[in-house]
GROMACS .gro file of C-alpha atoms in nm:
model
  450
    1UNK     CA    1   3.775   0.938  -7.929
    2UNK     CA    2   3.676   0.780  -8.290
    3UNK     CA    3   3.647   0.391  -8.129
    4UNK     CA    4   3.544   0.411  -7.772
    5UNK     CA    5   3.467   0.001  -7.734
    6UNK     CA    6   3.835  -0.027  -7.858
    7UNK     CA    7   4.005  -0.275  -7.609
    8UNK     CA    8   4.407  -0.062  -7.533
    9UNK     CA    9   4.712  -0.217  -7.466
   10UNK     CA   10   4.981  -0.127  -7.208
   11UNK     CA   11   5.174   0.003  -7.523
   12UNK     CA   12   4.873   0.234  -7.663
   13UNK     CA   13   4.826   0.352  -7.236
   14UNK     CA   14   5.197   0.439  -7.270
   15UNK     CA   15   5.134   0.634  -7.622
   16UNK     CA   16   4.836   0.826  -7.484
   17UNK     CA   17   5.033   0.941  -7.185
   18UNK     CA   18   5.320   1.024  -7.378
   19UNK     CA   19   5.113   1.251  -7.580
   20UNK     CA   20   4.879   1.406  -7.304
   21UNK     CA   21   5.166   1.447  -7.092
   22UNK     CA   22   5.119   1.840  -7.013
   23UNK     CA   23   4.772   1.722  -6.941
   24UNK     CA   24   4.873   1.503  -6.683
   25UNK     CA   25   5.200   1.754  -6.518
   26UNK     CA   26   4.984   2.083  -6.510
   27UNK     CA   27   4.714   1.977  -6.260
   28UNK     CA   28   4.965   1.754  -6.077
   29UNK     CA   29   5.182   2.056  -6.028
   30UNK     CA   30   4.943   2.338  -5.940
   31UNK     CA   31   4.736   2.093  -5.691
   32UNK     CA   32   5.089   2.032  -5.534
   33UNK     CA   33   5.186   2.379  -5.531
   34UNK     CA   34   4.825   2.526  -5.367
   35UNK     CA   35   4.897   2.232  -5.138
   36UNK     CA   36   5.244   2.325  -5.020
   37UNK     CA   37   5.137   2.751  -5.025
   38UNK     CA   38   4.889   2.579  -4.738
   39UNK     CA   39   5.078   2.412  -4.569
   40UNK     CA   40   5.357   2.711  -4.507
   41UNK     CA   41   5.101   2.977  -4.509
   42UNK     CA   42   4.796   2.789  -4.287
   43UNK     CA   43   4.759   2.912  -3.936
   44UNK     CA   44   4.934   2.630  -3.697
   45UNK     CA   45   4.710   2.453  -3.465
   46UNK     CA   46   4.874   2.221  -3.224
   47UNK     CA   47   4.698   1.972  -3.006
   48UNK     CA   48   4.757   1.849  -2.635
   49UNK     CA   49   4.618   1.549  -2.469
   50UNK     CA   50   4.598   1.421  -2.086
   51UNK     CA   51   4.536   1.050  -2.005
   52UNK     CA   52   4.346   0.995  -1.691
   53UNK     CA   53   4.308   0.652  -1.544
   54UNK     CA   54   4.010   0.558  -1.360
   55UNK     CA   55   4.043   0.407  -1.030
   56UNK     CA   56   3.817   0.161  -0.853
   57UNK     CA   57   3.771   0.205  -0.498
   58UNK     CA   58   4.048   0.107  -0.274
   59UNK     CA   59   3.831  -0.084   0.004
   60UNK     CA   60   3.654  -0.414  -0.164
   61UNK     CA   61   3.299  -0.362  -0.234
   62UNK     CA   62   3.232  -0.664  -0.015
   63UNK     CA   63   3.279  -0.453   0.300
   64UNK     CA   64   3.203  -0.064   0.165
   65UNK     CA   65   2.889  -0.049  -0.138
   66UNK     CA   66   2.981   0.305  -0.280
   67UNK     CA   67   2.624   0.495  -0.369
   68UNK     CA   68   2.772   0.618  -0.671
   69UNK     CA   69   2.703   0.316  -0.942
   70UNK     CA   70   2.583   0.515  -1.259
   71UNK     CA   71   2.873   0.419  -1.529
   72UNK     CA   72   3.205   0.622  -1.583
   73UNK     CA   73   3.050   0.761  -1.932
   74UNK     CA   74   2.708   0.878  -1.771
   75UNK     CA   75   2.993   1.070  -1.466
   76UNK     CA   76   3.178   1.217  -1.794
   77UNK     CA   77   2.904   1.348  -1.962
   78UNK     CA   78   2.732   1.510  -1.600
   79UNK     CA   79   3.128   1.660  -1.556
   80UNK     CA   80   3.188   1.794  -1.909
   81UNK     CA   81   2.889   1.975  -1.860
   82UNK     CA   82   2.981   2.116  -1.491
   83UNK     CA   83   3.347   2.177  -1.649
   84UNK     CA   84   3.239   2.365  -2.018
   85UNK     CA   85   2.963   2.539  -1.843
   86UNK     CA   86   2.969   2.919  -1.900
   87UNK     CA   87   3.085   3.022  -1.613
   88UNK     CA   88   3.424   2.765  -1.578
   89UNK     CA   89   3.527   2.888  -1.952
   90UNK     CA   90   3.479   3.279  -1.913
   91UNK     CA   91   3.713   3.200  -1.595
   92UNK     CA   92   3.979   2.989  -1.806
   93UNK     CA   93   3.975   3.254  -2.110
   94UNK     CA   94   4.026   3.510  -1.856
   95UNK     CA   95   4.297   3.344  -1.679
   96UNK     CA   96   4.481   3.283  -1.962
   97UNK     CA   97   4.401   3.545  -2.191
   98UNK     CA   98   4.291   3.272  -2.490
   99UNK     CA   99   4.149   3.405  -2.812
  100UNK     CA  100   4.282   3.776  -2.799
  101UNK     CA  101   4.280   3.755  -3.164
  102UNK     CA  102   3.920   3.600  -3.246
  103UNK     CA  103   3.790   3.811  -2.937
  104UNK     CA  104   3.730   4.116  -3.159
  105UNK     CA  105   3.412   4.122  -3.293
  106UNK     CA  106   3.307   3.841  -3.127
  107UNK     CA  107   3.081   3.803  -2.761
  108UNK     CA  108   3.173   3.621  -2.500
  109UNK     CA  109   2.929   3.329  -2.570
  110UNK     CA  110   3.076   3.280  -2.871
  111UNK     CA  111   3.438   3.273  -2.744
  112UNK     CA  112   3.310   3.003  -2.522
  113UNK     CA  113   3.150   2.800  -2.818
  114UNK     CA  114   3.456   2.799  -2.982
  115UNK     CA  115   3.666   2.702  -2.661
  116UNK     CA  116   3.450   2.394  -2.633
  117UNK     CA  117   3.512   2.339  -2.988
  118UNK     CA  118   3.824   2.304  -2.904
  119UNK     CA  119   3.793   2.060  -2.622
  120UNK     CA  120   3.732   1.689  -2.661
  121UNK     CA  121   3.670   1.415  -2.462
  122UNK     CA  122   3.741   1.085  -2.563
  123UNK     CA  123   3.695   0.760  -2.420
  124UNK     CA  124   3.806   0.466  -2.599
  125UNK     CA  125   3.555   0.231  -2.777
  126UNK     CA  126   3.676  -0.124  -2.691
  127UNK     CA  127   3.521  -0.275  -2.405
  128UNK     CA  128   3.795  -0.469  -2.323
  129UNK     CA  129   4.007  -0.070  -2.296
  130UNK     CA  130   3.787   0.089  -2.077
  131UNK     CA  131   3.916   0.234  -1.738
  132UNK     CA  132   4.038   0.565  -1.951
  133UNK     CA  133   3.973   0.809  -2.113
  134UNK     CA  134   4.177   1.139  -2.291
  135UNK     CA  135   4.121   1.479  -2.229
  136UNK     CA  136   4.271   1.651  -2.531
  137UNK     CA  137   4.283   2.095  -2.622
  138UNK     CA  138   4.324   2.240  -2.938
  139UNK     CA  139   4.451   2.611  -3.017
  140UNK     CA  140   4.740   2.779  -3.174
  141UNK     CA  141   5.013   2.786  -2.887
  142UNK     CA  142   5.172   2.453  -2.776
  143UNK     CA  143   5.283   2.592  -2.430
  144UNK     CA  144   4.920   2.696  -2.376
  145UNK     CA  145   4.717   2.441  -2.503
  146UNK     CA  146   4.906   2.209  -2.271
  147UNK     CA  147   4.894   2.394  -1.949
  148UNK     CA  148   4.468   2.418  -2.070
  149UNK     CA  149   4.470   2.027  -2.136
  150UNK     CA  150   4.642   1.956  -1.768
  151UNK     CA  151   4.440   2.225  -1.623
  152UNK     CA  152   4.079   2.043  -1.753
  153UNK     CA  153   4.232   1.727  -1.648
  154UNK     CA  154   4.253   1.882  -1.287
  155UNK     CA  155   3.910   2.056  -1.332
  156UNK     CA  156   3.768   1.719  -1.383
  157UNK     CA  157   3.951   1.541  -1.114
  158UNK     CA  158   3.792   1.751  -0.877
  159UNK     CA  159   3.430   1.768  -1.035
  160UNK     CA  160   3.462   1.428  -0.965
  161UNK     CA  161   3.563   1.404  -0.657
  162UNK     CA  162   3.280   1.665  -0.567
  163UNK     CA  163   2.972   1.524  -0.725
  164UNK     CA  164   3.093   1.194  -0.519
  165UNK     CA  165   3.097   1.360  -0.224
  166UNK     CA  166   2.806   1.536  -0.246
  167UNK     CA  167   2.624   1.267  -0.399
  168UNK     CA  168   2.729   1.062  -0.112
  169UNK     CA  169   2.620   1.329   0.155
  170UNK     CA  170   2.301   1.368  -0.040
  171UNK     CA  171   2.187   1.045   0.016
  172UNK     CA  172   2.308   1.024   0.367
  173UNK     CA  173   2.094   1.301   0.436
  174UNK     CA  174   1.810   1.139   0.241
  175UNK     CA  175   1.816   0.828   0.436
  176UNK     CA  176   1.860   0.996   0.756
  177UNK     CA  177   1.499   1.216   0.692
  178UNK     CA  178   1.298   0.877   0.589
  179UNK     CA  179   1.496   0.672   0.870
  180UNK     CA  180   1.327   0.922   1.152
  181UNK     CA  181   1.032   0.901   0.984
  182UNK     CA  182   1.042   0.527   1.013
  183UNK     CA  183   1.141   0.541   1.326
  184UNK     CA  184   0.864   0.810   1.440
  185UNK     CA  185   0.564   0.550   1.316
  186UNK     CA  186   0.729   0.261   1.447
  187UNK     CA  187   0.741   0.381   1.786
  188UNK     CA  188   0.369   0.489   1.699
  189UNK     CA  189   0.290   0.147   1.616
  190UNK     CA  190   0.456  -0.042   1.963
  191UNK     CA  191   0.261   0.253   2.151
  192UNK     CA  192  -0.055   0.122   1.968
  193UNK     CA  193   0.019  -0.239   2.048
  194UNK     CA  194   0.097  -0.196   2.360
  195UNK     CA  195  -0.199  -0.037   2.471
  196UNK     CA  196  -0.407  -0.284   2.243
  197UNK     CA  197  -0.292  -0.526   2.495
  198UNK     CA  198  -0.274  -0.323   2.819
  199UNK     CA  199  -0.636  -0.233   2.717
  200UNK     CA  200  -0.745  -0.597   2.600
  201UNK     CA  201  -0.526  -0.751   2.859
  202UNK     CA  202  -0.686  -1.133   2.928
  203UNK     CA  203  -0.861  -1.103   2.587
  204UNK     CA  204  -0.540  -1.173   2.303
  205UNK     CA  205  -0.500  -1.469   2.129
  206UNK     CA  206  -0.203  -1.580   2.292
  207UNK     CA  207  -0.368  -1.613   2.628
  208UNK     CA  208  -0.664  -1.816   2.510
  209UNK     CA  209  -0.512  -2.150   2.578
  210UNK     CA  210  -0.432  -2.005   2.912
  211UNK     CA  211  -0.810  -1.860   3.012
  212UNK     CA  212  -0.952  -2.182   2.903
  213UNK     CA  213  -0.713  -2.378   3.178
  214UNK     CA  214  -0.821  -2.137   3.447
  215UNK     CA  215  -1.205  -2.141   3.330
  216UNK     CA  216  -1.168  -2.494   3.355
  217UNK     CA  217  -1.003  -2.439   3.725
  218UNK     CA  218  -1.280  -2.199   3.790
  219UNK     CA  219  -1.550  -2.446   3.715
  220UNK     CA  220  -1.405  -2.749   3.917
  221UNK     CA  221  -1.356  -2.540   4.259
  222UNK     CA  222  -1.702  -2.349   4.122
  223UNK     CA  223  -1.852  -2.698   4.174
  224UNK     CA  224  -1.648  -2.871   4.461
  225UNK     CA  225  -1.779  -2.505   4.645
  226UNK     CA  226  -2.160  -2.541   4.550
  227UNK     CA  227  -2.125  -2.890   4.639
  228UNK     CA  228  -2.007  -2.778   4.989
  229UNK     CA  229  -2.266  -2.506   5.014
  230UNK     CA  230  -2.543  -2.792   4.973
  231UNK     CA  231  -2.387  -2.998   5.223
  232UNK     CA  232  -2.355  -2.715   5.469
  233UNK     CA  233  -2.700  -2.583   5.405
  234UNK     CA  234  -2.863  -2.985   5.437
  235UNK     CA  235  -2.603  -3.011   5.825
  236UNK     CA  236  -2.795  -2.657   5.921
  237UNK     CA  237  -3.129  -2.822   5.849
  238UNK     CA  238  -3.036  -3.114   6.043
  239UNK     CA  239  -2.909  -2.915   6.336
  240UNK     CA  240  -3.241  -2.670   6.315
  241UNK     CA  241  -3.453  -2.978   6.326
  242UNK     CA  242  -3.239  -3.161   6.666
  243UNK     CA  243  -3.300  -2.770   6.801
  244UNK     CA  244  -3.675  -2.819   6.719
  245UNK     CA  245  -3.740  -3.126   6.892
  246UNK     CA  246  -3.539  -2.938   7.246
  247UNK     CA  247  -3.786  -2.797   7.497
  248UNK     CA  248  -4.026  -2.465   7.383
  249UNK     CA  249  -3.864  -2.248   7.611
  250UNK     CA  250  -3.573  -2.212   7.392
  251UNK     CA  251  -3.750  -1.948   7.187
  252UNK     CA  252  -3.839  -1.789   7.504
  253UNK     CA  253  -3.465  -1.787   7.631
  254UNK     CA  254  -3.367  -1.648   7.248
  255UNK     CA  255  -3.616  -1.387   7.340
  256UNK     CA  256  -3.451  -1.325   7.672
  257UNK     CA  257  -3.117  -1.307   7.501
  258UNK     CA  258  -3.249  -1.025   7.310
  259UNK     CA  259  -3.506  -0.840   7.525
  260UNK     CA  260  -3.587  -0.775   7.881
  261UNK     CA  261  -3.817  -0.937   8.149
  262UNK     CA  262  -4.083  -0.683   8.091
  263UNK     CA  263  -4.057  -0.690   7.672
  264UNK     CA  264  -4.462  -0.746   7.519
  265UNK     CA  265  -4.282  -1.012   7.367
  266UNK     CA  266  -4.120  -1.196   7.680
  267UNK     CA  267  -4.432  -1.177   7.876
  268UNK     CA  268  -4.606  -1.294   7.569
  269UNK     CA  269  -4.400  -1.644   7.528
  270UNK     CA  270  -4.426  -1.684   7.900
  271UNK     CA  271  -4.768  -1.767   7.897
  272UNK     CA  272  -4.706  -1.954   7.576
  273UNK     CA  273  -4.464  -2.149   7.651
  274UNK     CA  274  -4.467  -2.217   8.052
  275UNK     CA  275  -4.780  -2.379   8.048
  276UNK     CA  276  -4.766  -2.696   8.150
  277UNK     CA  277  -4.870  -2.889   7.787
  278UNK     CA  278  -4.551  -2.736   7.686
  279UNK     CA  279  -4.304  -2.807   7.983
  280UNK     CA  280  -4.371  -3.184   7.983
  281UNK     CA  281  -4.014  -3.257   7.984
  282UNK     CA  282  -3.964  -3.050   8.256
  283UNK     CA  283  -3.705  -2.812   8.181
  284UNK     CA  284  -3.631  -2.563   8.396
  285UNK     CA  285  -3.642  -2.266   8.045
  286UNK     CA  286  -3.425  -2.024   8.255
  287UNK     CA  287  -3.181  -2.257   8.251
  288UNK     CA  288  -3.219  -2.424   7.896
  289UNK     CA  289  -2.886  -2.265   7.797
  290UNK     CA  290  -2.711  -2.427   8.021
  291UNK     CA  291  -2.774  -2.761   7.880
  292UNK     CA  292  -2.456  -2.880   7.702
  293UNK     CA  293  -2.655  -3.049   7.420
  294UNK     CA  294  -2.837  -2.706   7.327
  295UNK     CA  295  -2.499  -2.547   7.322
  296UNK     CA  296  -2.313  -2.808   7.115
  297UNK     CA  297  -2.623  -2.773   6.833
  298UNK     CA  298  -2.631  -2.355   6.905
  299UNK     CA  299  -2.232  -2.341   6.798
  300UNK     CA  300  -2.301  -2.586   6.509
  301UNK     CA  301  -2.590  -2.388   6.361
  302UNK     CA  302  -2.397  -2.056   6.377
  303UNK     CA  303  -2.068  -2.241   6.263
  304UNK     CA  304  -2.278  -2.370   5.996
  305UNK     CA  305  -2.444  -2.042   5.857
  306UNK     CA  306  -2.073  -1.853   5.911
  307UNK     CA  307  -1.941  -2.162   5.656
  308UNK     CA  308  -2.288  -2.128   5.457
  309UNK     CA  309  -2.250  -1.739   5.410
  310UNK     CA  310  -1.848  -1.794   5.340
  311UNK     CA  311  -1.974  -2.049   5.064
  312UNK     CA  312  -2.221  -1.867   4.921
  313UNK     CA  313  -1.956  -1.537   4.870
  314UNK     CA  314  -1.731  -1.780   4.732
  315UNK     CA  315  -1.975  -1.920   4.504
  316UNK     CA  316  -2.110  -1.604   4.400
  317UNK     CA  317  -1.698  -1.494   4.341
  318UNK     CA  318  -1.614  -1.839   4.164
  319UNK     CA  319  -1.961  -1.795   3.906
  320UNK     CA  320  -1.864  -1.404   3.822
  321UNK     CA  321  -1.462  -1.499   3.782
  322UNK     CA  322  -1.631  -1.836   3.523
  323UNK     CA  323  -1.861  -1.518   3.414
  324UNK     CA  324  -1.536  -1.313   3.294
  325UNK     CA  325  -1.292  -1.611   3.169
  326UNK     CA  326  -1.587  -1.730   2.905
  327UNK     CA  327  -1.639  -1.360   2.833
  328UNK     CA  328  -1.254  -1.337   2.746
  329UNK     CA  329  -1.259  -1.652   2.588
  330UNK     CA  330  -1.567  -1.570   2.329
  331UNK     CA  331  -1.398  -1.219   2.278
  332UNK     CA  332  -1.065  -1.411   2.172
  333UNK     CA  333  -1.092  -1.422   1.767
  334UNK     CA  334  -1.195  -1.092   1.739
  335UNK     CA  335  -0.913  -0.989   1.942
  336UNK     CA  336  -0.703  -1.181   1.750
  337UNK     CA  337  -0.819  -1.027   1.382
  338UNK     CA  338  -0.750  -0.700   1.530
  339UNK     CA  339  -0.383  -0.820   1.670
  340UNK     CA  340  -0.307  -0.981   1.324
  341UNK     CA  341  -0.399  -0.654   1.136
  342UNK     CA  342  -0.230  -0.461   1.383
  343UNK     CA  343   0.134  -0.664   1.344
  344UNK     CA  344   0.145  -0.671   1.023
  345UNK     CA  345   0.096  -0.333   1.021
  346UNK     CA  346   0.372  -0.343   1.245
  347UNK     CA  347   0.573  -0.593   1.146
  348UNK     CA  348   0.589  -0.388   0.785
  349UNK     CA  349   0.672  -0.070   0.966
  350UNK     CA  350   0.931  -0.248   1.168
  351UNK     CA  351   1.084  -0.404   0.877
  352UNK     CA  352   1.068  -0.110   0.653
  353UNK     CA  353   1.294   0.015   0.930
  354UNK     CA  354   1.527  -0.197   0.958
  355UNK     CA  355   1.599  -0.158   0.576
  356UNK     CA  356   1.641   0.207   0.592
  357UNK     CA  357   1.839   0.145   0.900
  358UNK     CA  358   2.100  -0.095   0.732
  359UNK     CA  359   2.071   0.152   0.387
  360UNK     CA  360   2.146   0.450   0.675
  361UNK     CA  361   2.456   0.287   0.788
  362UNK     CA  362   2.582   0.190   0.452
  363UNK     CA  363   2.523   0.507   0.315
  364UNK     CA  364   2.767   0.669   0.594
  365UNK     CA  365   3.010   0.452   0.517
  366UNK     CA  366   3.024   0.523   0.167
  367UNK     CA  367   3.047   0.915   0.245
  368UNK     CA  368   3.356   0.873   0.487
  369UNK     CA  369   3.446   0.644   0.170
  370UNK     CA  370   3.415   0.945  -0.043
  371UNK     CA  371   3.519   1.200   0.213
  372UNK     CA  372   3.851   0.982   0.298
  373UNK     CA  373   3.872   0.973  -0.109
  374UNK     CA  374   3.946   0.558  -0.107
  375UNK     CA  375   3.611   0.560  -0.347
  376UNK     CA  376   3.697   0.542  -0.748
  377UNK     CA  377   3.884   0.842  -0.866
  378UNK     CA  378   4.026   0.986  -1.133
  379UNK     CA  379   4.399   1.012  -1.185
  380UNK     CA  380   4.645   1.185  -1.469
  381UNK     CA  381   4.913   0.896  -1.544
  382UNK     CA  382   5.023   1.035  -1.858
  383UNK     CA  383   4.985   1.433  -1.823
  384UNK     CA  384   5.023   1.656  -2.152
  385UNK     CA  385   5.349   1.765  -2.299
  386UNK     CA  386   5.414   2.038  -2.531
  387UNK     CA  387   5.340   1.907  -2.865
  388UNK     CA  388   5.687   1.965  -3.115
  389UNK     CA  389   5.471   1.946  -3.412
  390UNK     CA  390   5.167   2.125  -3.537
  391UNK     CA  391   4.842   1.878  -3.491
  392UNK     CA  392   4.675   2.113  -3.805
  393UNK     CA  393   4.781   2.122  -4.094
  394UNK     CA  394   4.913   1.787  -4.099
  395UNK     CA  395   5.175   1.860  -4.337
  396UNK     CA  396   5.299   1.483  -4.464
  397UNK     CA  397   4.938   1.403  -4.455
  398UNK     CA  398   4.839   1.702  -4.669
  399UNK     CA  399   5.096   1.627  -4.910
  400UNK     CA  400   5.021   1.332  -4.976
  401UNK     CA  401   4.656   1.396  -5.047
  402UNK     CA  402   4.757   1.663  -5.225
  403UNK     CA  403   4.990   1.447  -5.469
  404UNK     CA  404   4.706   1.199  -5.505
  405UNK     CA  405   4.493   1.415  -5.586
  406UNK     CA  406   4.664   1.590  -5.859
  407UNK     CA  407   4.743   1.264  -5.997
  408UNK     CA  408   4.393   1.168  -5.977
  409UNK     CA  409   4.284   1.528  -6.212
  410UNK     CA  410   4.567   1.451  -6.441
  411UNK     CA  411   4.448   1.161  -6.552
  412UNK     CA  412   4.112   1.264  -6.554
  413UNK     CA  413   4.248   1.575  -6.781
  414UNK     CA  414   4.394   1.306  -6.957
  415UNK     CA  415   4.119   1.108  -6.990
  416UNK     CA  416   3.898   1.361  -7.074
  417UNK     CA  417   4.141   1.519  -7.365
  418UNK     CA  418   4.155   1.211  -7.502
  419UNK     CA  419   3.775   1.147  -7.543
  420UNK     CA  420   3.774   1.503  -7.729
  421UNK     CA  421   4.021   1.334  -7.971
  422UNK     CA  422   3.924   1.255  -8.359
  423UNK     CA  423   4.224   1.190  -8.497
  424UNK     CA  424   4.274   0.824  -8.663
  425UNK     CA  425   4.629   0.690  -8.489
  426UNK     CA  426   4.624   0.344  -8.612
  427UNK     CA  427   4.430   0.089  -8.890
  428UNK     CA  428   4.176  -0.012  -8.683
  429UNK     CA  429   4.010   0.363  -8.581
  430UNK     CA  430   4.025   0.382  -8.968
  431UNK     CA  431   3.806   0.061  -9.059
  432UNK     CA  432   3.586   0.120  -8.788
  433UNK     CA  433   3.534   0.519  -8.831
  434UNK     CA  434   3.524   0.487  -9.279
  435UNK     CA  435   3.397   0.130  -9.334
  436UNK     CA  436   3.681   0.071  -9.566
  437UNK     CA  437   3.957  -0.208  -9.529
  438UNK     CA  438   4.269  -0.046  -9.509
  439UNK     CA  439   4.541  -0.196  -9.756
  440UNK     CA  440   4.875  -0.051  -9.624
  441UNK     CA  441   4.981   0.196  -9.339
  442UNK     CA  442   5.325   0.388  -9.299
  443UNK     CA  443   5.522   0.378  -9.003
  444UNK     CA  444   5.548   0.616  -8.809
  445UNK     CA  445   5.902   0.846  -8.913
  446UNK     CA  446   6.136   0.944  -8.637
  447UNK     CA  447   6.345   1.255  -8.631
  448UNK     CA  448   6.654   1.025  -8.638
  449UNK     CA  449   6.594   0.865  -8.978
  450UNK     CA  450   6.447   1.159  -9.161
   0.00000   0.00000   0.00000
């Protein structure tokens, strides 16, 4: 090109195509023509898809909390790997007899690379869309590559329904383990209390208010009892001293009572006491016991000491009971830091329970939710057909890449020739190229006129 800041025209655009024109036909035809060679002579791959609907659970989650909650893309990508595992693939190539060709030089491993090559999963990426997803197979025979699409969709359907199920049952049997262990130290725990308080019985907090009322009790009838006993004991000196001023031979009749006539000690008070400076009232002292008075003040004074003796064992019973009450009573807070320690120990173990008891019962329902299949689910609602056209090549789309591009390297042939170019084709390339004004130019001459 001899002016390449020269501005063109439509007009010169037209001219240069005009004469580049094999330029611009030769790549546009041959990039056609390898095009449409591929097209016919390309292997035909066709495609099959299956769209499977996700279900939510048929019972409301008010009433039934499923234990499956990860989300439907985390489930996919755990079931794609259970379904394209090894193992499933060797079975479906097997079954089906996929790949005879490639299968010739190749392993198995590799045959099941390039069947998951050939599989795709595909959920759609608008939130407001979700609730789907396609399960789409690629290979060379449209009757098989449907039957494999419907057959995945199947494979997944149950892989589903099976890692519910047995995550369901897994966590039933989870809960059940820790809910008899729960259970176990609970019942350890109202075994502990209750022989806290069998063995501290009188000393727990809650029967302090109690033990002070009785200690109280206790310490009234403790004192209406010693007052009693001092009144008894000062009527038994009072009856000992009327006794004392009665005639000396009583102590000789008390030694009758209890010895014979011919006892040292009878004989003894005889002559002490039947002398005559002690018989000056003249009592007869064998028959001292007969006088009503001395019997009357006998019965009080053993009346008396019975009531004294009675008082005293009641005393003695009131002062040990007063004894044991302010024992209990002192013993009270530290029986009561041990009680608090100990219930919220089991208060903790009870509750801790009670949550694994509720998560227990939950947890069965949501495995005869699973078991009963009314849990979320996958279902086919638009299965796979057989595909009437090939999904690879895509012909129309091929040719029309193919068209654009060989327009595309024509003009860049074009293009390209025409920067080569040094020839002068009007006044201006002329001035610019020489430095010289040009004067006059000749038209050009057609055929025609010559």
């Amino acid at each position: 090109m001899i002016n390449p800041e020269k501005k063109y025209t439509l007009q010169e655009y037209i001219e240069i195509l005009n004469r580049r024109m094999w330029y611009l036909i030769i790549p546009f035809l041959l990039i056609a023509f390898i095009a449409s060679v591929y097209s016919i002579a390309a292997d035909k791959r066709y495609k099959a898809s299956t769209l499977v609907l996700v279900t939510p659970q048929r019972v409301p989650e008010a009433f039934v909390q499923a234990t499956v909650t990860s989300k439907v893309e985390e489930r996919l990508q755990s079931i794609s790997q259970e379904v394209m595992s090894r193992t499933r693939l060797e079975q479906i190539i097997a079954e089906y007899k996929l790949y005879e060709k490639e299968s010739r030089g190749r392993s198995k491993e590799e045959l099941v690379d390039l069947m998951r090559s050939n599989i795709n999963v595909e959920l759609p990426t608008k939130k407001d869309e979700k609730g789907y997803f396609t399960i789409s197979f690629t290979g060379d025979n449209p009757q098989v590559v449907t039957t494999i699409a419907n057959r995945l969709a199947s494979l997944f359907i149950e892989e589903n329904l099976r890692i519910r199920e047995q995550q369901a049952v897994g966590t039933t049997e989870f809960l059940s383990i820790e809910l008899k262990a729960a259970k176990k130290k609970l019942d350890e725990m109202e075994t502990a209390v209750t022989a806290y308080k069998t063995k501290h019985m009188g000393e727990l907090p809650e029967q302090r208010e109690a033990n002070i009322k009785i200690l109280e009790q206790l310490q009234n009838q403790n004192l209406k009892v010693s007052e009693s006993l001092r009144a008894a004991q000062d009527r038994k000196l009072v009856i000992q001293k009327q006794l004392m001023e009665m005639p000396a031979a009583v102590e000789l009749e008390d030694l009758r009572a209890k010895y014979t006539e011919n006892h040292p000690d009878v004989i003894a008070a005889k002559k002490k006491y039947t002398g005559p400076e002690n018989n000056k009232s003249g009592y007869d002292t064998r028959n001292v016991r007969k006088d009503p008075r001395y019997r009357e003040l006998r019965s009080q004074l053993d009346l008396t000491d019975l009531e004294i003796r009675r008082l005293a064992r009641e005393s003695a019973n009131l002062s040990g009971q007063v004894e044991t009450y302010l024992s209990r009573i002192e013993k009270s807070p530290a029986r009561e830091q041990d009680m608090a320690a100990l219930m919220r120990e089991y208060n903790s173990t009870k509750q801790n329970y009670e949550t694994l008891l509720k998560k227990s019962q939950e947890a069965l329902q949501a495995e005869n939710l699973e078991k009963r299949q009314k849990g979320e689910q996958f279902r086919v609602i638009d299965p796979a057909r057989v595909p009437e056209k090939p999904f690879s090549p895509d012909i129309p789309k091929t040719m029309l890449i193919s068209l654009l591009a060989g327009l595309g390297a024509g003009l860049a042939a074009v293009f390209l020739r025409e920067q080569m170019d040094r020839s002068f084709y009007d006044a201006t390339d002329v001035e610019i190229t020489l430095g010289l004004k040009v004067l006059a130019t000749i038209p050009k001459i057609e055929d025609e006129i010559a």
